[in-house]
């Protein structure tokens, strides 16, 4: 299982980023059955931020934050997006199979248009091509390493859908049944804390209610927690533990017993000042030792650079040969391959059209479909799925298990389950052979 995620480098991280993204990702990266890719999305950062000093500082701070939080760069692949030139090249290959209409439908872009319209401005005012094409670059980040799972917030679900759409189009246009890209899916952990900020709303830079993770040290942490909103009950008065963010933030750093004890103390009249002090101590237990490591890296940027250069080299061990294959697929080939006496390119064999093909597509009704074809014959068409993810999962199930009944598909006239299953079996064999050939 390959897990990949990136963080835009336009600012510094807060406790919400730590509890919601960094900490669960670092923990998951220690498992033996996952291969993790974490990166600084510093090309994406240029879309929002055109202050070079801030970009420079932010990518350093975010890299140091990952490492201070326990990320082991030998265990994972840890890099800056801008150090992998294959990513912007893939961005272009994907741009050329991605319809503009798909980008027009992006929520973030539509929100911009609407805000401009409401303000009586030109609808595209302030929209750069970088912003408009944001989802293509994000798809390139993900597909470059064929990630299966992408830990992100809910606001990114549509970007994953778009990445699958581009992957499918590329596979269908150039793959001739061969899958260059696997379908990536978002990973949204239900039980990972969404931390509330000072005012009780989700902790977010755009609400200006954040508690810094490392920047400003213990002093800034204490200062921010001092500003967490509470009611004005005095020490000794019973308090509602759910009336403030303090309790939920405490929960994110405490064991269940400690959390229950904290609630009980508030109900028994613990003063808000004392409660804040307890929260600061609790956070410091976990973050304090990390802060030293963070400060060390910020003071030794050359060491950070070495770690990231090593990470880029590791990432490019995958990206460079894969890009070679993709270039070949689209026709950007080395002319030597055309020489008569040159050994036949192994790809010559690949371009033999396989018997069966599964194509995913979207209809005017907005639903997602797939169909199975054999040569010019269409054997079956699926029912419509409300999202690409469900359609993708149905395709995967069909490929792996065959067709048990025709409940979710429409078989073409005269086509039997037996014919469909024989074709699927042949496709599985073909796929296995290809994998074997590639491995040897
Ligand atoms: N768009 C993501 C965000 O705003 C950041 C990002 C860029 C990303 N490229 C990515 C996340 C690739 C996951 C995978 O949070």
XYZ file of C-alpha atoms and ligand atoms in Angstrom:
455
model
C 0.000 0.000 0.000
C 1.433 3.351 -1.049
C 0.382 6.393 0.958
C 1.233 9.897 -0.244
C 0.424 13.376 0.963
C 1.713 16.916 0.609
C 1.458 20.159 2.535
C 1.443 23.564 0.832
C 4.367 25.678 1.981
C 2.755 29.070 2.408
C 2.932 29.454 6.182
C 3.689 27.702 9.439
C 1.899 24.753 10.983
C -0.549 24.807 13.876
C -1.747 22.206 16.349
C -4.643 21.324 14.044
C -2.199 20.372 11.259
C -0.230 18.321 13.764
C -3.157 16.339 15.200
C -5.050 16.040 11.912
C -2.228 15.299 9.474
C 1.350 15.085 10.690
C 0.894 12.891 13.758
C -1.363 10.258 12.106
C 0.866 10.179 8.997
C 4.051 9.731 11.035
C 2.371 6.962 13.032
C 1.122 5.183 9.908
C 4.570 5.452 8.318
C 5.941 3.132 11.006
C 3.757 0.251 9.824
C 5.510 -2.381 7.757
C 2.715 -2.737 5.227
C 2.735 0.900 4.078
C 5.192 2.755 1.923
C 4.922 6.483 2.670
C 5.638 9.510 0.494
C 5.476 12.914 2.177
C 6.370 16.144 0.445
C 6.406 19.914 0.622
C 4.028 21.178 -2.094
C 6.201 24.176 -2.861
C 5.127 24.531 -6.504
C 1.519 24.724 -5.343
C 2.607 27.339 -2.808
C 3.529 29.760 -5.605
C -0.134 29.932 -6.577
C -1.134 31.626 -3.352
C 2.051 33.305 -2.237
C 4.375 35.512 -4.261
C 6.600 36.519 -1.398
C 9.899 34.653 -1.983
C 11.134 35.142 1.577
C 7.989 33.630 2.962
C 8.145 30.666 0.568
C 11.749 30.023 1.543
C 11.034 30.171 5.248
C 7.849 28.128 5.067
C 9.336 25.172 3.194
C 12.123 25.087 5.775
C 9.723 25.309 8.720
C 7.422 22.638 7.367
C 10.291 20.274 6.555
C 11.689 20.789 10.073
C 8.216 20.201 11.554
C 7.849 16.805 9.869
C 11.254 15.685 11.073
C 10.803 17.061 14.587
C 7.485 15.197 14.801
C 9.303 11.903 14.463
C 9.333 11.248 10.731
C 12.187 8.911 9.853
C 13.476 9.998 6.423
C 15.180 6.624 5.936
C 11.887 4.842 6.321
C 9.775 7.063 4.089
C 10.340 9.105 0.938
C 10.462 12.720 2.052
C 11.057 15.473 -0.527
C 10.214 18.859 -1.979
C 7.891 18.779 -4.976
C 10.095 21.292 -6.815
C 13.105 18.944 -6.586
C 11.370 16.381 -8.800
C 11.357 17.775 -12.377
C 9.308 14.796 -13.554
C 6.296 16.177 -11.666
C 5.845 19.350 -13.751
C 6.442 17.263 -16.867
C 3.693 14.849 -15.850
C 1.574 17.890 -15.062
C 1.828 18.766 -18.753
C 1.065 15.259 -20.022
C -2.038 15.227 -17.842
C -3.032 18.765 -18.891
C -3.242 17.484 -22.436
C -5.730 14.723 -21.603
C -7.707 16.792 -19.084
C -10.720 18.650 -20.385
C -11.085 22.292 -19.447
C -14.675 21.522 -18.461
C -13.433 19.299 -15.659
C -11.475 22.210 -14.189
C -14.463 24.549 -14.619
C -16.345 22.314 -12.195
C -13.751 22.525 -9.385
C -15.392 23.762 -6.161
C -12.504 26.063 -5.265
C -12.531 27.723 -8.681
C -16.327 28.034 -8.676
C -16.205 29.684 -5.261
C -13.814 32.263 -6.725
C -16.100 32.953 -9.672
C -19.052 33.388 -7.387
C -17.229 35.759 -5.042
C -16.106 37.848 -8.032
C -19.614 37.936 -9.452
C -21.056 38.994 -6.102
C -18.477 41.754 -5.934
C -19.439 42.916 -9.432
C -15.996 42.026 -10.791
C -14.960 40.166 -13.895
C -15.670 36.496 -13.009
C -12.040 35.482 -13.535
C -10.503 38.441 -11.695
C -7.496 37.278 -9.700
C -7.606 33.735 -11.109
C -4.191 32.709 -12.432
C -3.648 29.700 -14.667
C -1.853 28.153 -11.703
C -4.983 28.409 -9.592
C -7.256 27.193 -12.384
C -5.030 24.168 -13.055
C -4.277 23.412 -9.392
C -5.979 19.984 -9.563
C -3.813 18.881 -12.519
C -0.580 19.515 -10.632
C -2.034 17.730 -7.631
C -2.943 14.752 -9.830
C 0.657 14.737 -11.109
C 1.945 14.650 -7.496
C -0.157 11.594 -6.793
C 0.081 9.688 -10.075
C 3.861 10.180 -10.393
C 4.238 7.669 -7.557
C 1.091 5.646 -8.197
C -0.193 6.217 -4.671
C -3.139 4.067 -3.576
C -4.151 6.178 -0.598
C -3.977 9.922 -0.100
C -4.643 11.235 3.425
C -6.405 14.594 3.000
C -9.209 16.695 4.419
C -12.747 16.511 3.079
C -12.181 19.634 1.007
C -9.801 17.624 -1.195
C -12.174 14.787 -2.162
C -13.017 16.395 -5.476
C -9.324 16.721 -6.321
C -8.925 12.965 -5.879
C -11.920 12.354 -8.127
C -10.283 14.547 -10.747
C -6.973 12.707 -10.402
C -8.796 9.424 -11.094
C -10.505 10.990 -14.074
C -7.161 12.108 -15.548
C -5.547 8.735 -14.769
C -8.367 6.919 -16.551
C -8.193 9.168 -19.593
C -4.441 8.724 -19.861
C -4.722 4.951 -19.445
C -7.435 4.782 -22.078
C -5.708 7.108 -24.529
C -2.220 5.641 -24.360
C -2.429 2.395 -22.438
C -4.266 0.154 -24.903
C -5.506 -1.779 -21.920
C -2.309 -1.305 -19.993
C -2.715 0.643 -16.782
C 0.048 3.169 -16.327
C -1.713 4.673 -13.355
C -3.505 2.996 -10.485
C -6.614 4.687 -9.101
C -5.799 6.781 -6.016
C -8.387 7.227 -3.266
C -8.661 9.758 -0.481
C -8.103 8.507 3.036
C -10.185 10.374 5.555
C -9.683 9.164 9.093
C -12.957 9.499 10.962
C -11.339 9.106 14.351
C -8.522 11.580 13.783
C -9.172 14.732 15.753
C -10.423 17.769 13.907
C -9.112 20.246 16.402
C -11.227 23.282 17.285
C -9.436 26.627 17.424
C -9.495 29.429 19.991
C -13.105 30.312 19.198
C -14.525 26.772 18.892
C -14.617 26.724 15.077
C -12.291 24.332 13.231
C -8.677 25.438 13.759
C -7.719 27.153 10.531
C -5.459 29.942 9.416
C -8.348 31.498 7.525
C -10.324 31.859 10.785
C -7.319 33.368 12.548
C -7.930 31.089 15.538
C -4.837 28.880 15.545
C -2.420 27.680 18.181
C 1.095 27.474 16.682
C 2.831 24.097 16.677
C 6.518 25.055 17.027
C 6.906 28.675 15.949
C 7.428 31.057 18.848
C 8.222 28.219 21.231
C 6.541 27.561 24.550
C 5.818 31.233 25.031
C 3.673 31.482 21.882
C 1.873 28.261 22.832
C 1.023 29.580 26.302
C 0.026 32.935 24.908
C -2.366 31.372 22.366
C -3.928 29.039 24.909
C -4.448 32.046 27.161
C -6.739 33.366 24.428
C -8.945 30.232 24.147
C -12.502 31.432 24.657
C -14.273 30.384 27.878
C -17.239 31.731 29.784
C -16.671 34.012 32.778
C -17.372 31.525 35.590
C -15.098 31.984 38.605
C -12.848 29.342 40.190
C -15.012 27.086 42.358
C -18.085 27.459 40.146
C -19.018 24.234 38.283
C -18.207 24.483 34.573
C -19.559 22.777 31.491
C -16.544 20.891 30.018
C -18.097 21.175 26.559
C -18.450 24.951 26.690
C -14.883 25.560 25.449
C -12.274 24.238 22.994
C -9.900 23.576 25.894
C -11.459 20.207 26.611
C -11.308 18.921 23.044
C -7.731 20.082 22.613
C -6.852 18.396 25.925
C -8.441 15.182 24.641
C -6.158 15.192 21.595
C -3.085 14.975 23.819
C -4.323 12.893 26.752
C -5.204 9.293 27.531
C -8.904 8.548 28.010
C -8.490 8.489 31.798
C -6.674 11.815 31.865
C -9.347 13.303 29.632
C -12.179 12.066 31.887
C -10.348 13.400 34.957
C -9.977 16.815 33.286
C -13.715 16.939 32.565
C -14.538 15.948 36.147
C -12.263 18.657 37.540
C -13.990 21.305 35.426
C -17.393 20.108 36.590
C -16.062 20.348 40.142
C -15.076 23.977 39.675
C -11.467 24.011 38.414
C -10.634 27.627 37.462
C -10.157 28.423 33.779
C -6.650 29.720 34.462
C -5.678 26.427 36.114
C -7.322 24.460 33.318
C -5.295 26.368 30.748
C -2.118 25.694 32.651
C -2.920 21.973 32.724
C -3.504 22.007 28.986
C -0.206 23.781 28.323
C 1.639 21.180 30.437
C -0.098 18.326 28.666
C 0.786 19.623 25.208
C 4.355 20.322 26.313
C 4.788 16.720 27.429
C 4.439 15.668 23.799
C 5.646 18.710 21.878
C 8.408 19.916 24.216
C 11.056 17.364 23.204
C 10.116 17.833 19.534
C 10.580 21.579 19.823
C 14.297 21.106 20.512
C 14.669 19.056 17.364
C 12.715 21.654 15.417
C 14.941 24.476 16.634
C 17.991 22.394 15.789
C 16.948 21.961 12.151
C 15.982 25.609 11.768
C 19.461 26.500 13.038
C 21.128 23.950 10.693
C 19.485 24.408 7.283
C 22.378 22.675 5.494
C 21.484 19.447 7.286
C 17.874 19.839 6.227
C 19.031 20.388 2.674
C 21.052 17.149 2.726
C 18.082 15.168 4.020
C 15.807 16.612 1.342
C 18.345 16.061 -1.438
C 18.631 12.425 -0.379
C 14.816 12.239 -0.360
C 14.634 13.717 -3.859
C 17.172 11.173 -5.146
C 15.094 8.363 -3.639
C 11.900 9.722 -5.191
C 13.542 10.143 -8.581
C 14.644 6.494 -8.573
C 10.944 5.872 -9.149
C 9.975 9.003 -11.061
C 12.749 8.991 -13.684
C 12.219 5.490 -15.149
C 8.442 5.880 -14.897
C 8.629 9.160 -16.825
C 10.703 7.351 -19.466
C 7.825 4.906 -19.921
C 5.274 7.703 -20.064
C 7.312 9.640 -22.618
C 7.503 6.533 -24.734
C 3.772 6.008 -24.389
C 2.913 9.446 -25.739
C 5.476 9.257 -28.563
C 8.314 11.357 -27.109
C 10.816 8.623 -27.973
C 14.492 8.274 -28.584
C 15.112 8.187 -32.373
C 17.594 5.352 -31.968
C 14.647 3.100 -31.346
C 13.727 3.631 -35.005
C 16.995 2.200 -36.327
C 16.424 -0.976 -38.311
C 19.183 -2.956 -36.651
C 18.338 -1.738 -33.190
C 16.972 -4.494 -31.014
C 13.202 -4.446 -31.137
C 11.885 -2.186 -28.416
C 10.170 -4.280 -25.774
C 7.225 -1.903 -26.089
C 6.534 -3.253 -29.568
C 4.954 -6.241 -27.899
C 2.962 -4.135 -25.503
C 1.240 -2.330 -28.307
C -0.493 -5.533 -29.440
C -4.086 -4.732 -28.756
C -5.409 -6.836 -25.927
C -8.700 -8.593 -26.441
C -10.688 -6.930 -23.723
C -10.878 -3.359 -22.481
C -12.734 -1.720 -19.624
C -13.418 1.954 -20.123
C -14.696 4.363 -17.501
C -16.557 7.473 -18.570
C -19.071 10.044 -17.492
C -22.389 10.658 -19.226
C -24.365 13.839 -19.708
C -26.582 12.734 -16.783
C -23.550 13.387 -14.555
C -23.262 9.711 -13.534
C -20.168 7.534 -13.862
C -20.283 4.398 -16.025
C -17.946 1.757 -17.328
C -18.182 -0.646 -20.234
C -16.415 -3.817 -21.288
C -15.482 -4.157 -24.938
C -13.944 -6.940 -27.011
C -12.632 -5.565 -30.282
C -15.513 -3.586 -31.777
C -18.138 -5.338 -29.601
C -19.501 -3.822 -26.427
C -20.280 -6.708 -24.096
C -21.783 -4.817 -21.227
C -22.496 -1.376 -19.828
C -22.629 -0.750 -16.090
C -25.368 1.034 -14.204
C -24.670 4.712 -13.419
C -22.696 5.450 -10.248
C -22.994 8.750 -8.418
C -19.264 9.104 -8.086
C -16.118 7.955 -9.836
C -14.914 6.230 -6.737
C -17.820 3.763 -6.648
C -17.492 3.128 -10.369
C -13.756 2.536 -9.884
C -14.387 0.078 -7.096
C -16.951 -1.790 -9.202
C -14.377 -2.052 -12.016
C -11.770 -3.372 -9.608
C -14.234 -5.968 -8.280
C -15.213 -7.007 -11.804
C -11.576 -7.452 -12.780
C -10.713 -9.411 -9.679
C -13.803 -11.561 -9.235
C -15.586 -11.645 -12.577
C -19.330 -11.229 -12.991
C -21.565 -13.330 -10.713
C -24.874 -11.999 -12.057
C -26.096 -9.150 -14.222
C -27.591 -7.126 -11.362
C -25.481 -3.985 -11.848
C -24.844 -4.195 -15.583
C -26.724 -4.358 -18.865
C -25.455 -7.172 -21.075
C -25.620 -6.530 -24.809
C -27.926 -8.706 -26.934
C -26.754 -12.270 -27.134
C -23.896 -11.807 -24.661
C -23.743 -14.436 -21.919
C -22.197 -14.329 -18.454
C -19.903 -17.139 -19.615
C -18.522 -15.054 -22.471
C -17.925 -12.086 -20.153
C -16.179 -14.222 -17.564
C -14.008 -15.975 -20.149
C -12.859 -12.597 -21.432
C -12.193 -11.294 -17.916
C -10.183 -14.426 -17.177
C -8.123 -13.885 -20.346
C -7.538 -10.264 -19.301
C -6.350 -11.385 -15.872
C -3.889 -13.819 -17.441
C -2.614 -11.139 -19.807
C -2.127 -8.747 -16.903
C -0.250 -11.381 -14.883
C 2.051 -12.115 -17.829
C 2.765 -8.450 -18.303
C 3.627 -8.103 -14.616
C 5.929 -11.100 -14.871
C 7.616 -9.737 -17.976
C 8.110 -6.397 -16.280
C 9.547 -7.985 -13.127
C 12.122 -10.055 -15.003
N -4.099 20.367 -2.053
C -3.569 19.897 -0.795
C -4.117 20.786 0.323
O -4.463 21.919 0.083
C -2.063 19.900 -0.787
C -1.516 18.970 -1.828
C -0.846 19.286 -2.970
C -1.631 17.558 -1.797
N -0.535 18.155 -3.663
C -0.999 17.091 -2.990
C -2.200 16.667 -0.882
C -0.959 15.719 -3.280
C -2.158 15.311 -1.201
C -1.539 14.831 -2.374
O -4.183 20.333 1.436
